[in-house]
XYZ file of C-alpha atoms in Angstrom:
343
model
C 27.290 14.746 -13.099
C 27.191 12.786 -16.351
C 30.363 13.848 -18.161
C 30.204 10.906 -20.602
C 26.747 11.887 -21.820
C 27.744 15.540 -22.030
C 30.539 14.590 -24.422
C 27.885 13.151 -26.766
C 26.482 16.642 -27.324
C 29.857 17.972 -28.453
C 30.500 15.615 -31.361
C 29.223 12.513 -33.159
C 30.672 9.740 -30.975
C 28.450 8.122 -28.339
C 30.286 7.950 -25.016
C 27.121 6.985 -23.129
C 23.456 6.322 -23.882
C 21.390 7.830 -21.057
C 17.945 7.418 -22.669
C 16.559 4.415 -24.562
C 13.079 3.790 -25.970
C 12.411 0.040 -26.020
C 9.604 -1.361 -28.151
C 8.602 -4.256 -25.928
C 6.313 -5.762 -28.583
C 4.512 -4.794 -31.756
C 1.378 -6.542 -30.531
C -1.494 -4.176 -29.781
C -5.106 -4.449 -28.668
C -6.322 -1.384 -30.582
C -6.656 -0.442 -34.255
C -5.556 3.183 -34.356
C -6.004 5.297 -37.473
C -2.331 6.195 -37.848
C -0.688 2.915 -36.834
C -0.414 -0.622 -38.209
C 0.815 -2.433 -35.106
C -1.477 -5.384 -34.542
C 0.255 -8.697 -33.732
C 3.570 -9.558 -32.062
C 6.347 -10.412 -34.502
C 7.731 -13.960 -34.404
C 11.334 -12.916 -33.728
C 10.854 -10.389 -30.946
C 13.577 -10.138 -28.319
C 13.354 -12.782 -25.631
C 13.444 -11.974 -21.938
C 17.012 -13.289 -21.800
C 18.053 -11.038 -24.697
C 16.433 -8.062 -22.985
C 18.281 -8.951 -19.778
C 21.581 -8.959 -21.684
C 20.629 -5.698 -23.367
C 19.810 -4.097 -20.021
C 23.217 -4.994 -18.599
C 24.995 -3.702 -21.701
C 22.983 -0.471 -21.651
C 23.672 0.084 -17.971
C 27.388 -0.341 -18.606
C 27.038 2.225 -21.378
C 25.445 4.797 -19.110
C 21.705 4.118 -19.292
C 19.673 6.216 -16.837
C 16.128 6.124 -18.253
C 14.228 3.427 -20.186
C 10.927 4.236 -21.931
C 8.697 1.284 -22.849
C 6.740 1.635 -26.059
C 5.224 -0.542 -28.745
C 2.685 -1.771 -29.809
C 1.201 -1.982 -26.375
C 3.807 -2.988 -23.781
C 1.214 -4.429 -21.404
C 0.291 -7.016 -24.047
C 3.556 -8.783 -23.286
C 2.999 -11.314 -20.503
C 6.538 -11.102 -19.136
C 6.528 -7.302 -18.996
C 6.777 -7.345 -15.166
C 9.920 -9.473 -15.490
C 11.382 -6.926 -17.912
C 10.601 -4.121 -15.495
C 12.219 -6.081 -12.684
C 15.437 -6.389 -14.662
C 15.772 -2.629 -15.102
C 14.638 -1.953 -11.529
C 17.473 -4.107 -10.230
C 19.850 -1.969 -12.271
C 18.532 1.268 -10.775
C 17.147 2.634 -14.060
C 14.278 5.130 -14.216
C 11.296 3.573 -16.050
C 8.495 5.175 -18.080
C 5.566 3.325 -19.656
C 3.827 4.586 -22.794
C 0.476 2.812 -22.900
C -2.968 2.968 -24.459
C -4.294 2.316 -20.964
C -6.621 -0.580 -21.737
C -4.791 -2.995 -19.428
C -3.805 -0.553 -16.685
C -6.548 -1.627 -14.302
C -5.908 -5.329 -14.901
C -2.115 -5.266 -14.616
C -1.519 -2.427 -12.168
C -0.604 -4.743 -9.315
C 2.122 -6.384 -11.442
C 3.711 -3.184 -12.734
C 3.361 -0.955 -9.681
C 6.710 -1.901 -8.081
C 8.990 -0.575 -10.822
C 7.409 2.283 -12.804
C 8.364 5.912 -12.225
C 6.070 7.420 -14.861
C 3.033 6.344 -16.879
C 1.967 8.217 -20.017
C -1.512 7.251 -21.218
C -2.625 7.948 -24.777
C -6.049 9.584 -24.673
C -7.190 11.176 -27.908
C -10.594 12.481 -26.968
C -12.495 13.852 -23.975
C -15.333 11.397 -24.528
C -15.906 7.922 -25.905
C -17.193 9.137 -29.259
C -14.027 11.019 -30.202
C -11.437 8.753 -28.585
C -12.896 5.450 -29.768
C -13.277 6.677 -33.352
C -9.555 7.462 -33.485
C -8.323 4.432 -31.565
C -10.475 1.821 -33.238
C -11.957 0.173 -30.162
C -14.504 0.658 -27.402
C -11.890 1.434 -24.780
C -12.482 4.961 -23.470
C -14.248 4.097 -20.219
C -11.916 1.180 -19.530
C -8.951 3.552 -19.837
C -10.528 5.987 -17.398
C -11.067 3.160 -14.917
C -7.378 2.322 -15.161
C -6.357 5.926 -14.536
C -8.725 6.205 -11.565
C -7.308 2.987 -10.126
C -3.931 4.700 -9.836
C -4.423 8.439 -9.510
C -5.250 8.713 -5.802
C -2.769 6.159 -4.521
C 0.072 7.398 -2.296
C 3.510 7.096 -3.824
C 2.141 6.395 -7.295
C 4.179 7.057 -10.448
C 3.926 10.358 -12.274
C 0.728 10.017 -14.327
C 0.319 11.912 -17.590
C -1.932 12.041 -20.644
C -0.777 12.405 -24.240
C -3.114 13.494 -27.010
C -2.249 13.255 -30.714
C -4.007 16.036 -32.595
C -5.692 15.351 -35.948
C -8.910 15.984 -37.890
C -11.138 14.052 -35.497
C -10.146 15.857 -32.295
C -8.558 19.267 -32.949
C -11.725 21.022 -31.767
C -11.477 19.165 -28.430
C -8.063 20.407 -27.293
C -9.508 22.650 -24.554
C -11.812 19.865 -23.426
C -8.795 17.567 -23.192
C -7.157 19.933 -20.703
C -10.373 19.962 -18.681
C -10.563 16.159 -18.895
C -6.998 15.842 -17.599
C -7.752 18.182 -14.716
C -10.905 16.293 -13.780
C -9.022 12.991 -13.775
C -6.383 14.404 -11.436
C -3.366 13.484 -13.565
C -0.112 15.419 -13.314
C 0.301 16.664 -16.864
C -1.041 16.559 -20.411
C 0.972 16.890 -23.617
C -0.011 17.310 -27.256
C 1.532 16.125 -30.523
C 0.516 16.517 -34.144
C -0.368 13.313 -35.965
C 2.489 12.165 -38.190
C 1.341 11.433 -41.742
C 4.631 11.677 -43.642
C 6.812 8.867 -42.273
C 6.499 5.082 -42.394
C 6.919 4.771 -38.623
C 4.582 2.714 -36.438
C 4.549 -0.137 -38.937
C 2.905 1.857 -41.696
C 3.467 0.507 -45.206
C 5.079 -2.564 -43.649
C 2.510 -4.239 -41.444
C -0.681 -3.076 -43.068
C -2.760 -0.134 -44.247
C -3.705 2.888 -42.176
C -6.378 5.514 -42.681
C -5.884 7.831 -45.681
C -3.984 11.024 -44.983
C -7.066 13.022 -45.877
C -8.920 11.535 -42.898
C -6.164 12.715 -40.528
C -4.936 16.025 -41.987
C -6.882 19.223 -41.528
C -8.393 21.093 -44.450
C -7.529 24.759 -45.003
C -10.797 25.801 -43.381
C -10.119 23.515 -40.429
C -6.628 24.949 -39.894
C -8.191 28.400 -39.578
C -10.670 27.003 -37.075
C -7.875 25.235 -35.194
C -5.852 28.442 -34.986
C -8.818 30.147 -33.344
C -9.216 27.236 -30.930
C -5.549 27.557 -29.945
C -5.913 31.315 -29.415
C -8.754 30.607 -26.980
C -6.718 27.867 -25.316
C -3.770 30.183 -24.721
C -6.096 32.843 -23.319
C -7.993 30.449 -21.038
C -5.167 28.190 -19.838
C -2.551 30.630 -18.598
C -2.222 28.895 -15.240
C -1.923 25.458 -16.849
C 0.862 26.646 -19.154
C 2.673 28.476 -16.366
C 2.581 25.500 -13.993
C 3.653 22.987 -16.650
C 0.370 21.085 -16.393
C 0.268 21.560 -20.169
C 3.705 20.252 -21.123
C 4.100 22.463 -24.177
C 4.474 26.225 -24.192
C 1.866 28.332 -26.015
C 4.345 28.526 -28.900
C 4.649 24.737 -28.837
C 0.891 24.397 -29.283
C 0.871 26.998 -32.064
C 3.557 24.953 -33.837
C 0.994 22.165 -34.243
C -1.224 24.581 -36.194
C 1.725 25.532 -38.387
C 2.491 21.864 -39.021
C -1.001 21.247 -40.382
C -0.775 24.422 -42.465
C 2.549 23.218 -43.890
C 1.014 19.884 -44.882
C -1.291 21.908 -47.140
C 1.566 23.966 -48.560
C 0.360 27.079 -46.718
C 3.722 27.798 -45.148
C 6.967 26.146 -44.067
C 7.126 23.476 -41.413
C 8.052 24.893 -38.011
C 11.849 24.897 -37.571
C 13.175 21.983 -35.549
C 16.133 21.562 -33.232
C 16.947 18.005 -32.233
C 19.738 16.055 -30.610
C 17.886 12.772 -30.078
C 20.570 10.603 -31.760
C 23.239 12.146 -29.509
C 21.548 11.251 -26.212
C 19.153 8.408 -27.003
C 18.234 5.496 -29.256
C 15.197 3.432 -30.132
C 15.396 -0.367 -29.894
C 12.599 -2.173 -31.729
C 10.952 -5.352 -30.521
C 13.087 -7.411 -32.901
C 16.388 -5.741 -32.000
C 16.833 -3.067 -34.666
C 18.516 0.065 -33.334
C 17.293 3.423 -34.646
C 18.504 6.990 -34.017
C 14.915 8.018 -33.171
C 11.315 7.029 -33.882
C 11.448 8.186 -37.482
C 14.920 7.632 -38.952
C 15.873 4.167 -40.270
C 17.727 1.525 -38.285
C 21.517 1.632 -38.333
C 22.294 -1.619 -36.495
C 20.862 -4.808 -35.031
C 21.504 -5.963 -31.490
C 22.259 -9.513 -32.577
C 25.083 -8.337 -34.861
C 27.718 -7.264 -32.358
C 28.700 -5.462 -29.182
C 26.479 -2.545 -28.265
C 29.342 -0.098 -27.741
C 30.608 -0.832 -31.263
C 27.157 -0.712 -32.889
C 26.534 2.743 -31.430
C 29.611 4.220 -33.095
C 29.638 2.893 -36.641
C 30.552 5.399 -39.363
C 26.929 5.390 -40.538
C 25.338 6.455 -37.261
C 28.078 8.991 -36.601
C 27.334 10.553 -39.986
C 23.613 10.573 -39.149
C 24.295 12.372 -35.868
C 26.229 15.020 -37.742
C 23.442 15.410 -40.295
C 20.781 15.718 -37.588
C 22.863 18.294 -35.739
C 22.773 20.460 -38.871
C 19.127 19.714 -39.747
C 19.988 18.025 -43.034
C 17.591 15.009 -43.241
C 14.299 15.892 -44.936
C 12.481 13.788 -42.371
C 13.805 15.973 -39.565
C 12.444 19.137 -41.132
C 8.859 17.913 -40.856
C 9.197 15.968 -37.611
C 6.308 16.085 -35.125
C 8.262 14.725 -32.148
C 11.705 16.264 -31.801
C 13.869 15.889 -28.713
C 16.318 18.583 -27.715
C 18.062 18.208 -24.386
C 20.245 21.089 -23.310
C 23.850 20.136 -22.478
C 23.314 21.340 -18.905
C 20.336 18.975 -18.553
C 22.364 16.107 -20.004
C 25.147 16.822 -17.525
C 22.659 16.753 -14.623
C 20.850 13.604 -15.846
C 17.584 15.450 -16.524
C 16.380 13.202 -19.321
């Protein structure tokens, strides 16, 4: 029972921080359409700083660390980072583009509980066009290196839906099944925020090359109707992580971008149960809201309860920030799940 984390859901004070997303580096070996991460930043957290952070987080109730970036496997000392959190008994998830899975599997195998691979197309033509590199077959080799091993981590695919691949959503389910992974999830491409280094580290593709046209949203809606009809078993079993309504929300998001309806309503308590730590030590309430503290500026327990972040938690609880209303990646953990450490 995690009473401290449960208390988070009842107010604006953080009594514990069970879930943290850690940007290991902003270096990346792809050139994705919607992201500007390219090179590591000069002042990224050192291994020693991450070790100190891990101890502080564990004292503050950390149960689950999610590695993101950039591409975490670009960081040479990533196995050392994983070893730190393993020694603290923390659950570990890797978000990866998959290019280095085959090469580095032996180094990362001892500590990962889950691997989520970004795969944005069922073939090299679609995936490589979105991801900006000839990596599709290399990613599949990495997945196949792992998928049949006994005692392997949970292995999942994540597909970000946009203009280039919305017609392939059914094929992505079939691709996931043929690869033998455990689950596939879908997100809409974010075009409204400045997350993922956009407008700070360099240009990304124009919105018009990512958003759907009105005609395409109609086509996408029909594709989703067929998906719901054909994939009943996959939805029921949880192989498709979203519910049918969750997939239909992606259609409504693209319609809303065109002014053809409101954005789907959101419910989120991410800032109450989690935080994002960037590669340089900024602390954010989530992927999309601005930083409220820096790790090098004070004690973690104090940084997590400044008046500013407590006000943000209250605003998010009531759906006030404009950015929350159009969010593509909300997190809502039921109090019962928080209490039982199901994060």
